[in-house]
Coordinates of C-alpha atoms in Angstrom, one line a residue:
Chain A
M1 CA -167.7 14.9 114.1
S2 CA -164.0 14.7 115.1
N3 CA -162.4 17.9 116.3
S4 CA -159.0 16.9 115.1
F5 CA -157.4 18.1 111.9
E6 CA -154.1 17.7 110.2
L7 CA -151.2 20.2 110.1
C8 CA -148.3 19.7 107.8
V9 CA -145.2 21.6 108.8
G10 CA -142.5 21.6 106.2
P11 CA -140.9 20.1 104.2
I12 CA -139.0 23.3 104.8
H13 CA -139.1 23.6 108.5
P14 CA -140.4 26.7 110.4
A15 CA -138.2 26.5 113.4
L16 CA -134.7 26.0 112.1
K17 CA -134.4 26.7 108.4
E18 CA -133.7 23.0 108.0
P19 CA -135.8 20.8 105.7
I20 CA -138.0 18.2 107.4
K21 CA -141.7 17.4 106.9
L22 CA -143.7 17.1 110.1
D23 CA -147.4 15.9 109.9
F24 CA -149.3 16.8 113.0
T25 CA -152.8 15.8 114.2
V26 CA -154.1 18.6 116.3
E27 CA -157.2 19.2 118.4
G28 CA -157.6 23.0 118.8
E29 CA -154.2 24.2 119.9
R30 CA -153.1 20.8 121.2
V31 CA -150.9 18.4 119.3
K32 CA -152.2 14.9 119.5
G33 CA -149.9 13.1 117.1
V34 CA -146.9 13.7 114.9
S35 CA -145.0 11.8 112.2
F36 CA -142.1 13.0 110.0
S37 CA -140.6 12.5 106.6
L38 CA -136.9 13.1 105.8
G39 CA -134.6 13.2 102.8
Q40 CA -135.3 16.6 101.3
V41 CA -131.6 17.3 101.1
H42 CA -130.3 13.7 100.7
R43 CA -127.2 14.1 98.5
A44 CA -126.2 10.4 98.1
I45 CA -122.9 11.4 99.7
E46 CA -122.3 7.8 101.0
W47 CA -122.7 6.5 97.4
A48 CA -120.5 9.2 96.0
A49 CA -117.7 8.2 98.4
T50 CA -117.5 4.8 96.7
K51 CA -116.2 6.6 93.6
R52 CA -113.4 8.6 95.3
N53 CA -110.3 7.8 97.3
P54 CA -110.3 8.3 101.1
I55 CA -108.5 11.6 101.0
Q56 CA -111.1 13.0 98.5
V57 CA -113.9 11.6 100.8
L58 CA -112.3 13.5 103.7
Y59 CA -113.2 16.8 102.1
M60 CA -116.7 15.5 101.2
A61 CA -117.1 14.6 104.9
E62 CA -116.2 18.1 105.8
R63 CA -119.1 19.3 103.8
I64 CA -121.8 17.1 105.3
C65 CA -122.5 19.8 107.9
G66 CA -121.6 23.5 107.9
I67 CA -121.4 23.5 111.7
C68 CA -119.8 20.1 112.5
N69 CA -117.3 20.6 109.7
M70 CA -114.5 19.3 112.0
C71 CA -116.4 16.5 113.6
H72 CA -117.4 14.7 110.4
P73 CA -113.9 14.6 108.8
M74 CA -112.4 13.6 112.1
A75 CA -114.9 10.8 112.6
F76 CA -114.2 9.7 109.0
S77 CA -110.5 9.8 109.6
M78 CA -110.8 7.9 112.9
A79 CA -112.8 5.2 111.1
V80 CA -110.2 4.9 108.3
E81 CA -107.4 4.9 110.9
N82 CA -109.3 2.1 112.8
A83 CA -109.6 0.1 109.6
A84 CA -105.9 0.7 108.5
N85 CA -104.5 0.5 112.1
I86 CA -102.9 3.9 111.9
E87 CA -101.7 5.5 115.1
V88 CA -102.2 9.3 115.2
P89 CA -99.4 11.3 116.8
E90 CA -100.1 12.7 120.2
R91 CA -99.9 16.3 119.3
A92 CA -102.3 15.8 116.4
E93 CA -104.8 14.3 118.8
Y94 CA -104.6 17.5 120.9
I95 CA -105.0 19.8 117.9
R96 CA -108.0 17.8 116.8
T97 CA -109.5 18.0 120.3
I98 CA -109.0 21.8 120.6
N99 CA -110.7 22.2 117.2
V100 CA -113.7 20.1 118.0
E101 CA -114.2 21.8 121.3
L102 CA -114.0 25.2 119.6
E103 CA -116.6 23.9 117.3
R104 CA -118.8 22.9 120.2
I105 CA -118.6 26.4 121.6
H106 CA -119.6 28.0 118.4
S107 CA -122.4 25.4 117.8
H108 CA -123.9 25.9 121.2
I109 CA -123.8 29.7 121.1
L110 CA -125.3 29.6 117.6
W111 CA -128.0 27.3 119.0
A112 CA -128.7 29.7 121.9
G113 CA -129.4 32.4 119.3
V114 CA -131.7 30.2 117.3
A115 CA -133.6 29.2 120.4
A116 CA -134.0 32.9 121.4
H117 CA -135.2 33.7 117.9
E118 CA -137.9 31.0 118.1
L119 CA -139.1 32.6 121.3
G120 CA -139.2 36.0 119.8
F121 CA -136.1 37.4 121.5
D122 CA -134.2 38.7 118.5
S123 CA -132.1 41.0 120.6
V124 CA -130.7 37.9 122.3
M125 CA -130.2 36.2 119.0
H126 CA -128.1 39.2 117.8
Y127 CA -126.2 39.3 121.0
T128 CA -125.3 35.6 121.0
W129 CA -124.4 35.6 117.3
R130 CA -122.2 38.7 117.8
V131 CA -120.3 37.0 120.7
R132 CA -120.0 33.8 118.6
E133 CA -117.8 35.8 116.2
K134 CA -114.9 35.6 118.6
V135 CA -114.7 31.8 118.4
L136 CA -115.0 31.9 114.6
D137 CA -112.2 34.4 114.6
I138 CA -109.9 32.2 116.6
I139 CA -110.9 29.2 114.4
E140 CA -109.9 31.3 111.4
Y141 CA -106.7 32.4 113.1
L142 CA -105.6 28.8 113.8
N143 CA -106.8 27.2 110.6
G144 CA -107.1 29.9 108.0
N145 CA -110.8 29.5 107.5
R146 CA -113.9 30.0 109.6
I147 CA -116.0 27.1 108.4
T148 CA -114.5 24.5 106.1
K149 CA -110.9 24.4 107.4
G150 CA -109.4 21.5 105.5
I151 CA -106.9 20.8 108.3
L152 CA -107.9 17.1 109.0
M153 CA -105.9 14.4 107.4
V154 CA -106.0 10.6 107.8
G155 CA -103.4 10.0 110.5
G156 CA -103.3 13.5 111.9
V157 CA -103.8 17.1 111.0
R158 CA -102.3 19.4 108.3
R159 CA -101.6 22.4 110.4
D160 CA -99.9 22.8 113.8
I161 CA -100.8 25.3 116.5
Q162 CA -97.7 27.3 117.2
E163 CA -96.8 28.0 120.9
K164 CA -96.9 31.8 120.1
D165 CA -100.6 31.4 119.3
Y166 CA -101.6 29.9 122.6
G167 CA -102.0 33.4 124.0
K168 CA -104.6 34.3 121.4
V169 CA -106.5 31.1 122.1
R170 CA -106.4 31.8 125.9
E171 CA -107.5 35.4 125.2
A172 CA -110.6 34.1 123.3
L173 CA -111.4 31.7 126.1
D174 CA -111.1 34.5 128.7
Y175 CA -113.6 36.5 126.7
Y176 CA -116.1 33.7 127.0
K177 CA -115.4 33.2 130.6
E178 CA -116.2 36.8 131.3
L179 CA -119.5 36.9 129.4
Y180 CA -120.6 33.4 130.5
A181 CA -122.5 34.8 133.5
K182 CA -124.4 37.2 131.3
L183 CA -125.3 34.4 128.9
E184 CA -126.4 32.3 131.8
G185 CA -128.4 35.1 133.1
I186 CA -130.2 35.6 129.9
M187 CA -130.9 32.0 129.1
L188 CA -131.6 30.5 132.5
N189 CA -132.9 33.3 134.7
D190 CA -135.1 35.3 132.3
A191 CA -138.7 34.9 133.5
S192 CA -140.0 34.7 129.9
V193 CA -137.5 32.1 128.7
R194 CA -138.2 30.0 131.8
A195 CA -142.0 30.3 131.2
R196 CA -141.7 29.3 127.6
T197 CA -139.3 26.4 128.1
K198 CA -140.0 24.9 131.6
D199 CA -142.1 21.7 131.4
I200 CA -142.4 22.1 127.7
G201 CA -141.3 19.3 125.3
I202 CA -140.6 16.7 127.9
L203 CA -138.5 13.7 127.0
T204 CA -138.5 11.2 129.9
K205 CA -135.5 9.1 130.6
K206 CA -137.4 6.0 129.6
N207 CA -138.3 7.5 126.2
A208 CA -134.7 8.8 125.7
L209 CA -133.4 5.3 126.2
E210 CA -136.0 3.5 124.1
L211 CA -135.8 6.0 121.3
C212 CA -131.9 6.0 121.3
A213 CA -131.5 9.7 122.0
V214 CA -128.0 11.1 122.1
G215 CA -126.0 14.1 123.2
P216 CA -127.4 17.0 125.2
T217 CA -130.9 15.8 124.3
A218 CA -130.3 12.5 126.2
R219 CA -128.2 14.0 129.0
A220 CA -131.0 16.5 129.8
S221 CA -133.2 13.5 130.4
G222 CA -130.7 12.0 132.8
V223 CA -129.0 9.5 130.5
K224 CA -125.4 9.6 131.4
K225 CA -123.9 9.1 128.0
D226 CA -121.0 11.1 126.5
V227 CA -118.6 9.4 124.1
R228 CA -115.7 11.6 125.2
V229 CA -116.0 10.0 128.7
D230 CA -117.3 6.5 127.9
W231 CA -115.0 5.7 125.0
P232 CA -112.3 8.4 125.2
Y233 CA -110.7 9.1 121.8
A234 CA -108.2 11.8 120.6
A235 CA -106.8 13.6 123.7
Y236 CA -109.7 13.0 126.0
P237 CA -108.1 10.1 127.8
D238 CA -105.6 12.6 129.2
L239 CA -108.2 15.2 130.2
D240 CA -110.3 15.6 133.3
I241 CA -113.8 15.4 132.0
K242 CA -117.2 14.3 133.3
P243 CA -120.5 14.2 131.4
V244 CA -122.5 17.3 131.9
L245 CA -125.9 16.5 133.4
P246 CA -128.5 19.0 134.7
E247 CA -127.6 17.7 138.2
T248 CA -124.1 19.2 137.7
A249 CA -125.7 22.6 138.2
G250 CA -128.1 21.5 140.8
F251 CA -131.1 21.1 138.5
K252 CA -133.3 18.1 138.1
A253 CA -133.1 16.1 134.9
T254 CA -136.7 16.6 133.9
G255 CA -136.0 16.3 130.1
D256 CA -137.8 19.5 129.2
T257 CA -136.6 22.2 126.9
Y258 CA -135.2 24.3 129.8
T259 CA -132.9 21.4 130.9
R260 CA -131.6 21.1 127.3
I261 CA -130.7 24.8 127.5
I262 CA -128.9 24.1 130.8
V263 CA -126.9 21.2 129.5
R264 CA -125.7 23.1 126.4
L265 CA -124.7 26.2 128.4
L266 CA -122.7 24.1 130.9
E267 CA -121.0 22.4 127.9
I268 CA -119.8 25.8 126.7
K269 CA -118.0 26.2 130.1
Q270 CA -116.7 22.6 129.9
S271 CA -115.3 23.2 126.4
I272 CA -113.4 26.2 127.6
D273 CA -111.9 24.1 130.4
L274 CA -111.0 21.3 128.0
I275 CA -109.2 23.6 125.6
E276 CA -107.2 25.1 128.5
Q277 CA -106.2 21.6 129.6
C278 CA -105.1 20.8 126.1
L279 CA -103.0 23.9 125.9
D280 CA -101.4 23.1 129.2
K281 CA -100.7 19.4 128.4
M282 CA -99.8 19.2 124.7
K283 CA -96.2 18.5 123.9
P284 CA -94.2 19.3 120.8
G285 CA -94.1 16.5 118.2
P286 CA -95.1 15.3 114.8
I287 CA -98.6 16.0 113.6
L288 CA -99.0 13.4 110.8
A289 CA -98.5 9.6 110.9
E290 CA -97.5 9.7 107.2
P291 CA -96.6 13.2 105.9
V292 CA -96.1 12.1 102.3
L293 CA -99.6 12.1 100.7
Q294 CA -98.7 9.6 97.9
K295 CA -97.4 7.1 100.4
L296 CA -100.5 7.5 102.5
L297 CA -102.7 6.9 99.5
V298 CA -100.8 3.7 98.6
Q299 CA -101.1 2.6 102.2
L300 CA -104.8 3.2 102.2
K301 CA -105.3 1.5 98.8
N302 CA -104.0 -1.7 100.4
V303 CA -106.3 -1.7 103.4
Q304 CA -108.8 -4.6 103.6
G305 CA -111.0 -4.3 106.6
E306 CA -113.7 -2.3 108.4
G307 CA -113.5 0.6 110.8
V308 CA -115.9 2.3 113.1
A309 CA -115.5 5.6 114.9
F310 CA -117.6 7.1 117.6
Q311 CA -117.4 10.8 118.5
E312 CA -119.3 13.3 120.7
A313 CA -120.3 16.0 118.2
P314 CA -122.0 19.1 119.6
R315 CA -125.4 17.5 119.1
G316 CA -124.4 14.0 120.4
E317 CA -123.0 10.7 119.3
L318 CA -121.7 10.7 115.8
I319 CA -120.7 7.4 114.1
H320 CA -118.9 6.7 110.9
Y321 CA -118.5 3.2 109.5
I322 CA -116.1 2.4 106.6
K323 CA -115.4 -0.8 104.7
M324 CA -112.2 -1.0 102.6
T325 CA -111.5 -3.9 100.2
G326 CA -108.1 -3.2 98.9
Q327 CA -109.4 -0.8 96.2
E328 CA -108.7 2.8 95.7
S329 CA -112.2 3.8 96.9
P330 CA -114.1 2.7 100.0
Y331 CA -116.5 -0.2 99.4
A332 CA -119.1 1.2 101.8
W333 CA -119.4 4.2 104.1
K334 CA -122.2 4.9 106.6
V335 CA -122.6 8.2 108.4
R336 CA -125.0 8.6 111.3
A337 CA -125.2 12.1 112.5
P338 CA -126.7 12.8 115.9
T339 CA -129.9 14.4 114.6
Y340 CA -130.7 11.1 112.9
A341 CA -130.9 9.6 116.4
N342 CA -132.7 12.6 117.9
L343 CA -135.6 12.7 115.6
P344 CA -137.7 9.8 117.0
P345 CA -137.5 11.4 120.5
L346 CA -139.2 14.5 118.9
V347 CA -142.5 12.5 118.8
P348 CA -143.1 12.3 122.6
M349 CA -141.7 15.8 123.0
L350 CA -144.2 17.3 120.7
S351 CA -147.1 15.2 121.9
E352 CA -149.7 17.3 123.7
C353 CA -147.8 20.5 123.1
E354 CA -149.4 23.7 121.9
I355 CA -148.9 24.7 118.2
A356 CA -147.1 27.8 119.4
D357 CA -144.5 25.6 121.2
I358 CA -143.6 23.6 118.1
P359 CA -140.7 25.9 117.0
I360 CA -138.9 26.0 120.3
I361 CA -139.4 22.2 121.0
V362 CA -138.0 21.2 117.6
A363 CA -135.2 23.8 118.0
S364 CA -134.4 22.2 121.4
I365 CA -132.9 19.1 119.9
D366 CA -130.7 21.4 117.8
P367 CA -131.6 19.6 114.6
C368 CA -129.2 19.8 111.7
M369 CA -130.3 18.8 108.2
S370 CA -129.4 21.5 105.8
C371 CA -130.0 25.2 105.4
T372 CA -133.0 26.8 103.7
N373 CA -135.6 29.2 104.9
R374 CA -139.3 28.7 104.1
A375 CA -142.3 27.1 105.8
I376 CA -145.9 26.5 105.0
I377 CA -148.5 25.1 107.4
T378 CA -151.8 24.1 106.0
D379 CA -154.9 22.3 107.2
K380 CA -157.4 20.3 105.2
G381 CA -159.5 23.5 104.6
N382 CA -156.5 24.8 102.7
S383 CA -155.9 27.7 105.1
V384 CA -152.2 28.5 105.0
L385 CA -149.8 29.8 107.7
S386 CA -146.4 31.0 106.6
M387 CA -143.3 30.6 108.7
D388 CA -143.7 34.2 109.8
D389 CA -147.3 33.4 110.9
L390 CA -146.1 30.4 113.0
R391 CA -143.3 32.4 114.6
E392 CA -145.8 35.2 115.2
L393 CA -147.9 32.7 117.2
S394 CA -144.8 31.8 119.3
I395 CA -144.0 35.5 119.9
R396 CA -147.6 36.2 120.9
K397 CA -147.5 33.4 123.4
T398 CA -144.3 34.9 124.9
L399 CA -145.9 38.4 125.1
A400 CA -149.1 37.0 126.6
M401 CA -147.1 35.2 129.3
Q402 CA -145.0 38.3 130.0
K403 CA -148.3 40.3 130.4
E404 CA -149.7 37.6 132.7
A405 CA -146.5 37.6 134.8
S406 CA -146.5 41.4 135.2
K407 CA -150.0 41.5 136.6
Chain B
M1 CA -119.0 -6.8 131.9
N2 CA -115.9 -6.0 130.0
A3 CA -115.3 -6.8 126.3
A4 CA -113.8 -10.2 126.9
Q5 CA -116.7 -11.2 129.2
V6 CA -119.2 -10.0 126.6
I7 CA -117.5 -12.3 124.1
E8 CA -117.6 -15.2 126.5
S9 CA -121.2 -14.6 127.3
F10 CA -122.2 -14.7 123.6
R11 CA -120.1 -17.8 122.9
K12 CA -121.9 -19.5 125.8
E13 CA -125.4 -18.5 124.6
F14 CA -124.8 -18.9 120.9
P15 CA -122.4 -21.7 120.2
G16 CA -120.8 -21.3 116.8
I17 CA -121.1 -17.5 116.7
E18 CA -118.3 -15.7 114.9
I19 CA -117.1 -13.2 117.5
S20 CA -113.9 -11.4 118.0
L21 CA -112.2 -8.4 119.7
A22 CA -110.6 -5.6 117.8
E23 CA -108.1 -3.4 119.7
Q24 CA -106.6 -0.1 118.8
G25 CA -104.0 2.1 120.7
A26 CA -102.3 1.3 124.0
G27 CA -102.6 2.2 127.7
R28 CA -105.2 4.8 128.4
H29 CA -105.7 5.3 124.7
K30 CA -106.6 1.7 124.1
K31 CA -110.0 1.3 122.6
V32 CA -111.8 -2.0 122.0
Q33 CA -114.6 -3.0 119.8
V34 CA -116.4 -6.3 119.4
W35 CA -117.4 -7.7 116.1
A36 CA -119.9 -10.6 115.8
T37 CA -121.8 -12.4 113.0
V38 CA -124.9 -14.4 113.8
A39 CA -127.3 -16.6 111.7
V40 CA -130.4 -14.7 110.6
K41 CA -132.6 -17.0 112.8
D42 CA -130.5 -16.0 115.9
F43 CA -130.4 -12.3 115.2
K44 CA -133.2 -11.1 117.4
N45 CA -132.2 -13.3 120.3
A46 CA -128.7 -12.0 120.0
V47 CA -130.0 -8.5 120.3
K48 CA -132.1 -9.5 123.3
H49 CA -129.1 -11.0 124.9
L50 CA -127.5 -7.5 125.0
F51 CA -130.1 -6.6 127.6
T52 CA -128.5 -9.1 129.9
I53 CA -125.3 -7.1 129.8
Q54 CA -126.7 -3.6 130.4
E55 CA -130.2 -2.8 131.5
Y56 CA -130.7 -0.6 128.4
P57 CA -128.0 -1.0 125.7
H58 CA -127.7 1.8 123.1
F59 CA -128.5 1.2 119.5
S60 CA -126.5 3.6 117.3
V61 CA -127.5 2.7 113.8
S62 CA -127.3 -0.1 111.2
S63 CA -125.0 0.0 108.2
G64 CA -124.8 -2.4 105.4
S65 CA -123.5 -3.3 102.0
D66 CA -124.0 -5.6 99.0
I67 CA -121.3 -8.3 99.3
G68 CA -122.1 -10.3 96.2
K69 CA -124.5 -13.1 96.8
E70 CA -125.6 -11.7 100.1
I71 CA -126.5 -8.4 101.7
E72 CA -124.6 -7.7 104.9
I73 CA -126.3 -5.7 107.6
I74 CA -124.3 -4.5 110.6
N75 CA -126.1 -3.3 113.7
H76 CA -124.0 -1.0 115.7
F77 CA -124.7 -1.1 119.5
V78 CA -123.0 0.4 122.5
L79 CA -122.6 -1.4 125.8
N80 CA -121.5 0.0 129.1
Y81 CA -122.0 3.6 128.3
G82 CA -122.1 5.8 131.4
E83 CA -119.1 4.0 132.8
P84 CA -115.9 6.1 132.1
G85 CA -113.6 4.4 129.7
E86 CA -115.7 1.2 129.8
Q87 CA -117.8 1.6 126.7
V88 CA -117.8 -1.5 124.4
P89 CA -119.0 -0.9 120.8
F90 CA -120.7 -4.1 119.7
H91 CA -121.2 -4.6 115.9
L92 CA -123.6 -7.4 115.1
K93 CA -123.6 -8.7 111.5
V94 CA -126.2 -10.7 109.7
K95 CA -125.9 -11.9 106.1
L96 CA -129.1 -12.1 104.1
P97 CA -129.2 -14.2 100.9
K98 CA -130.2 -12.0 97.9
G99 CA -132.9 -14.6 97.0
N100 CA -134.7 -14.0 100.3
P101 CA -133.3 -10.9 102.1
V102 CA -135.6 -11.0 105.1
M103 CA -134.7 -10.3 108.7
D104 CA -136.4 -9.5 112.0
S105 CA -137.1 -6.0 113.2
I106 CA -135.6 -4.8 116.5
T107 CA -138.1 -2.0 116.9
G108 CA -139.8 -4.0 119.6
L109 CA -136.6 -3.7 121.6
F110 CA -135.4 -0.4 120.3
P111 CA -138.4 1.7 119.0
G112 CA -135.8 4.3 118.0
A113 CA -134.4 1.9 115.4
V114 CA -137.3 2.5 113.0
I115 CA -135.6 5.1 110.7
S116 CA -132.5 3.0 110.5
E117 CA -134.5 -0.1 109.5
Q118 CA -136.5 1.8 106.9
E119 CA -133.3 3.2 105.5
K120 CA -131.8 -0.3 105.0
M121 CA -135.0 -1.4 103.3
E122 CA -134.8 1.6 101.0
M123 CA -131.1 1.6 100.3
L124 CA -130.5 -2.2 100.0
G125 CA -133.8 -3.7 99.0
I126 CA -134.1 -6.0 102.0
K127 CA -137.3 -6.8 103.9
I128 CA -137.6 -6.3 107.7
E129 CA -140.6 -8.1 109.1
G130 CA -143.2 -5.8 110.6
V131 CA -141.6 -2.6 109.5
P132 CA -143.8 -0.6 106.9
K133 CA -142.0 0.1 103.7
K134 CA -141.6 3.9 103.4
R135 CA -139.4 6.2 101.5
V136 CA -137.2 7.9 104.1
F137 CA -134.4 9.5 102.2
T138 CA -134.8 8.9 98.5
D139 CA -136.9 11.2 96.3
E140 CA -140.1 9.9 94.7
S141 CA -138.5 10.2 91.3
M142 CA -136.2 7.2 92.2
P143 CA -137.5 4.3 90.1
A144 CA -139.0 1.4 92.0
G145 CA -136.7 -1.6 92.3
I146 CA -133.5 0.5 92.3
Y147 CA -131.6 0.5 95.6
P148 CA -128.8 3.0 96.0
W149 CA -126.4 0.9 98.0
R150 CA -126.7 -2.2 95.8
K151 CA -123.7 -3.1 93.6
D152 CA -125.6 -5.4 91.2
D153 CA -128.2 -4.7 88.5
K154 CA -130.6 -3.4 91.2
G155 CA -128.0 -0.6 91.9
P156 CA -128.2 3.0 90.7
E157 CA -125.3 2.8 88.2
K158 CA -127.5 2.9 85.2
I159 CA -129.4 6.0 86.3
A160 CA -126.6 7.8 88.0
R161 CA -125.0 10.8 86.5
N162 CA -121.4 10.1 87.2
L163 CA -120.3 13.6 87.7
H164 CA -117.0 12.5 89.2
E165 CA -115.9 11.1 85.8
G166 CA -115.7 14.7 84.5
E167 CA -113.5 15.8 87.4
G168 CA -110.1 17.1 86.5
K169 CA -110.9 17.1 82.8

């Protein structure tokens, strides 16, 4: 008689409040195989775009993801600008860069909180989410909104950053510089976090390459790939930037959950530096290639061609493809968010892990699908584990390890 | 190998290939992309040829659209990543006749391409040899034989609730 049985996690995910269905084959506590099903929140947004003009699509793009609400409209704009051969004014490129780097800071801090929650450290989750408020405040101060800001426009941005506001931005950056050591101490030096993440959920460099991993997930496995460096867009050609690899901080690129934490933490520091560089280097100038919306719409209506844009979103390479055929609406639009690429790498990461490690491993790729909050795990004997039960397993493992370590 | 050399290499290996360079910006802000179209029979070999340019090229995703009598599939690759400023996006197109929309899979070369290939089968009604047909993104209530990205009678227009038509009214 086989000792293996099936576990179905989802379609509402236990780890990240994001819908995905994972089917595990387990033997005792050990995961032997995994497959996944997507699409629980597919909104046919690419199809809907073919019924709207590019400016309307811009606002739809902003709503693809609540966290990357600057990256998506920016990648969409870049794809349209590529198809229409529109040159974005230099100052607008800097403002775009500042905003996407602020977005990276808030995304990575948010993620640190989620990861801590999955390990059972809710005090750390509350701490990280509290300090994340500062970056959201500065985003609101600059753009008028914390989440969907509506400042992107094809050919530039709709709102300038006044020189008198630079001080406020620097003040927020200083705030993060001061607390960075504390954040690093919690996430990298805490014995329990180390024990729960080191050598857990390993993605080898070979697997990362074959499975087309992107972003911090790929870099933690030693794949030197960062769109900002390799194909510099926006203001990045003017900035001093190198891809963040675990080696940057003297660690080995083992591709485990711990190295993925290292990469994201270092990227917070990198984003602070990049924003400071932008503030130092940006010069006064126009912020829109075509300030009159009606003229822009007419210009876009006449575009016949295709455009592709690559961008380094917080979770990795983001790509938008657009096809325009001289009509009011795009003929085709394809969005590939980083999580789409980082799901196949989950399979080797989860292979041979313990059930209690599933939440933190899945969280370690920082998956982003949508936001809901429910989970059911069931085996063939119809026993049911709720999300809380699964998290309880994870917490119990942390406590057991702490107890073991204190002996 | 820079973009011009990539083009040269493909022209040598696949005579008759449609391949061109698209440039945007100037100076340090200049960005290049390569667009190519190959015959369906040459598609897999063209993808294999990318491995002669970089040890492990990156596959980003494939996109596609219904262009009338054919289905156009565009595979978006990235070459020279890891080299500052040297990345060459490479977009490889194939056009599949609607009467027989079949193409080779590249999952043997890029195992990570499986979701992308299944999505194209699901959204455009094409067949990719060796890839199991599976619903990835659409709900089970989507009728069989309807493909969301098709513009012909196999498209979703008949079943779609065109909410946008009520906008502004």
